Each structure stands twice: as C-alpha cells, then as structure tokens.
mmCIF file of C-alpha atoms in Angstrom:
data_model
loop_
_atom_site.group_PDB
_atom_site.id
_atom_site.type_symbol
_atom_site.label_atom_id
_atom_site.label_comp_id
_atom_site.label_asym_id
_atom_site.label_seq_id
_atom_site.Cartn_x
_atom_site.Cartn_y
_atom_site.Cartn_z
ATOM 1 C CA MET A 1 -63.731 -54.505 -64.585
ATOM 2 C CA ASP A 2 -61.827 -53.272 -61.036
ATOM 3 C CA LYS A 3 -62.555 -50.109 -59.209
ATOM 4 C CA ILE A 4 -59.804 -48.224 -60.057
ATOM 5 C CA ASP A 5 -60.377 -49.084 -64.038
ATOM 6 C CA ARG A 6 -63.731 -48.116 -63.662
ATOM 7 C CA ARG A 7 -63.275 -44.420 -62.130
ATOM 8 C CA GLN A 8 -60.673 -44.228 -64.519
ATOM 9 C CA GLY A 9 -63.286 -44.650 -67.328
ATOM 10 C CA MET A 10 -65.995 -43.039 -66.147
ATOM 11 C CA ALA A 11 -63.303 -39.916 -66.053
ATOM 12 C CA ASP A 12 -62.949 -40.840 -69.446
ATOM 13 C CA VAL A 13 -66.703 -40.581 -70.213
ATOM 14 C CA ALA A 14 -67.420 -37.110 -68.310
ATOM 15 C CA GLN A 15 -64.046 -35.484 -70.321
ATOM 16 C CA LEU A 16 -66.536 -36.793 -73.922
ATOM 17 C CA ALA A 17 -69.753 -35.373 -72.572
ATOM 18 C CA GLY A 18 -68.263 -32.564 -71.190
ATOM 19 C CA VAL A 19 -70.184 -32.962 -67.531
ATOM 20 C CA SER A 20 -68.527 -33.805 -63.762
ATOM 21 C CA LEU A 21 -67.301 -37.053 -63.032
ATOM 22 C CA SER A 22 -70.113 -36.476 -60.041
ATOM 23 C CA THR A 23 -73.124 -36.444 -63.330
ATOM 24 C CA VAL A 24 -71.181 -39.465 -64.499
ATOM 25 C CA ASP A 25 -71.239 -41.473 -61.605
ATOM 26 C CA ARG A 26 -75.395 -40.613 -60.525
ATOM 27 C CA VAL A 27 -76.099 -41.489 -64.082
ATOM 28 C CA LEU A 28 -75.110 -44.795 -64.329
ATOM 29 C CA ASN A 29 -75.578 -46.194 -61.026
ATOM 30 C CA GLU A 30 -79.506 -44.145 -61.510
ATOM 31 C CA ARG A 31 -79.099 -41.778 -58.432
ATOM 32 C CA GLY A 32 -80.211 -37.935 -58.525
ATOM 33 C CA SER A 33 -81.959 -35.967 -60.951
ATOM 34 C CA VAL A 34 -79.827 -35.016 -64.015
ATOM 35 C CA SER A 35 -81.862 -33.319 -67.038
ATOM 36 C CA ASP A 36 -82.075 -35.434 -70.169
ATOM 37 C CA SER A 37 -79.458 -33.409 -71.790
ATOM 38 C CA LYS A 38 -76.634 -34.437 -69.565
ATOM 39 C CA ARG A 39 -78.160 -38.039 -69.224
ATOM 40 C CA ARG A 40 -77.717 -38.375 -72.823
ATOM 41 C CA LYS A 41 -74.162 -36.764 -73.881
ATOM 42 C CA VAL A 42 -73.636 -39.290 -70.314
ATOM 43 C CA LEU A 43 -74.917 -42.654 -71.542
ATOM 44 C CA GLN A 44 -73.614 -41.415 -75.533
ATOM 45 C CA ALA A 45 -70.317 -41.332 -74.251
ATOM 46 C CA ALA A 46 -70.368 -44.067 -71.785
ATOM 47 C CA GLN A 47 -71.647 -46.374 -75.146
ATOM 48 C CA VAL A 48 -68.879 -45.128 -77.487
ATOM 49 C CA LEU A 49 -66.722 -45.985 -74.756
ATOM 50 C CA GLY A 50 -67.307 -49.319 -73.896
ATOM 51 C CA LEU A 51 -68.629 -48.354 -70.189
ATOM 52 C CA LYS A 52 -71.481 -50.178 -68.759
ATOM 53 C CA ARG A 53 -73.332 -49.676 -65.386
ATOM 54 C CA LEU A 54 -72.088 -53.046 -63.481
ATOM 55 C CA LEU A 55 -75.409 -54.001 -62.196
ATOM 56 C CA PRO A 56 -78.845 -53.208 -64.271
ATOM 57 C CA SER A 57 -80.991 -51.522 -61.763
ATOM 58 C CA ALA A 58 -83.716 -54.138 -62.184
ATOM 59 C CA LEU A 59 -80.885 -56.930 -61.324
ATOM 60 C CA HIS A 60 -79.755 -54.560 -58.358
ATOM 61 C CA GLY A 61 -83.039 -54.437 -57.035
ATOM 62 C CA LEU A 62 -83.790 -57.962 -57.074
ATOM 63 C CA LEU A 63 -80.796 -58.760 -55.373
ATOM 64 C CA ARG A 64 -81.291 -56.685 -53.143
ATOM 65 C CA PHE A 65 -84.803 -58.472 -52.215
ATOM 66 C CA ALA A 66 -82.945 -62.113 -51.985
ATOM 67 C CA LEU A 67 -80.249 -60.865 -49.548
ATOM 68 C CA ILE A 68 -83.295 -59.029 -47.570
ATOM 69 C CA LYS A 69 -85.692 -62.389 -47.761
ATOM 70 C CA LEU A 70 -82.431 -64.212 -46.488
ATOM 71 C CA ILE A 71 -81.427 -62.138 -43.970
ATOM 72 C CA VAL A 72 -85.344 -61.906 -42.164
ATOM 73 C CA ILE A 73 -85.203 -65.935 -42.841
ATOM 74 C CA ARG A 74 -81.818 -66.247 -40.466
#
C-alpha cells in the first residue's frame, strides 16, 4: 500500500472510529498516549477495513537494531 492509499485508509479508520487522524496514527504506529477506549475503537475499525500497521513493533525494533549494528561495524 503506497503512502497516499495508506493515508486515505487511515482517514477511513478515523471516520469509522469517530476519532482524529492523528489518533489513528498514534495507535497504528504505537506512539504517544491514547485512551484504552479510543485504542479499541481504532483497532476495531482498522480490522473491519483491513488496515494494518506496515511493520509490527517487534520486527521494527529488530530491524532498527540490525541497521545500527551494520552502521557501527562499517
């Protein structure tokens, strides 16, 4: 999914969940604080619409560690 399609998908999730686009971004990218009720609404709406995070947080952390290690070794 390219950036424009993802942004539109996030807007659809925000509308369905009744929250702002920035709230959807914080939930899907696991940044900042969001109340449990809003987080549930966003995740349910994302599931209904089939929108998922591009990179699960555990994989993201592993990738970041590998890149740092690669940079340090070089």
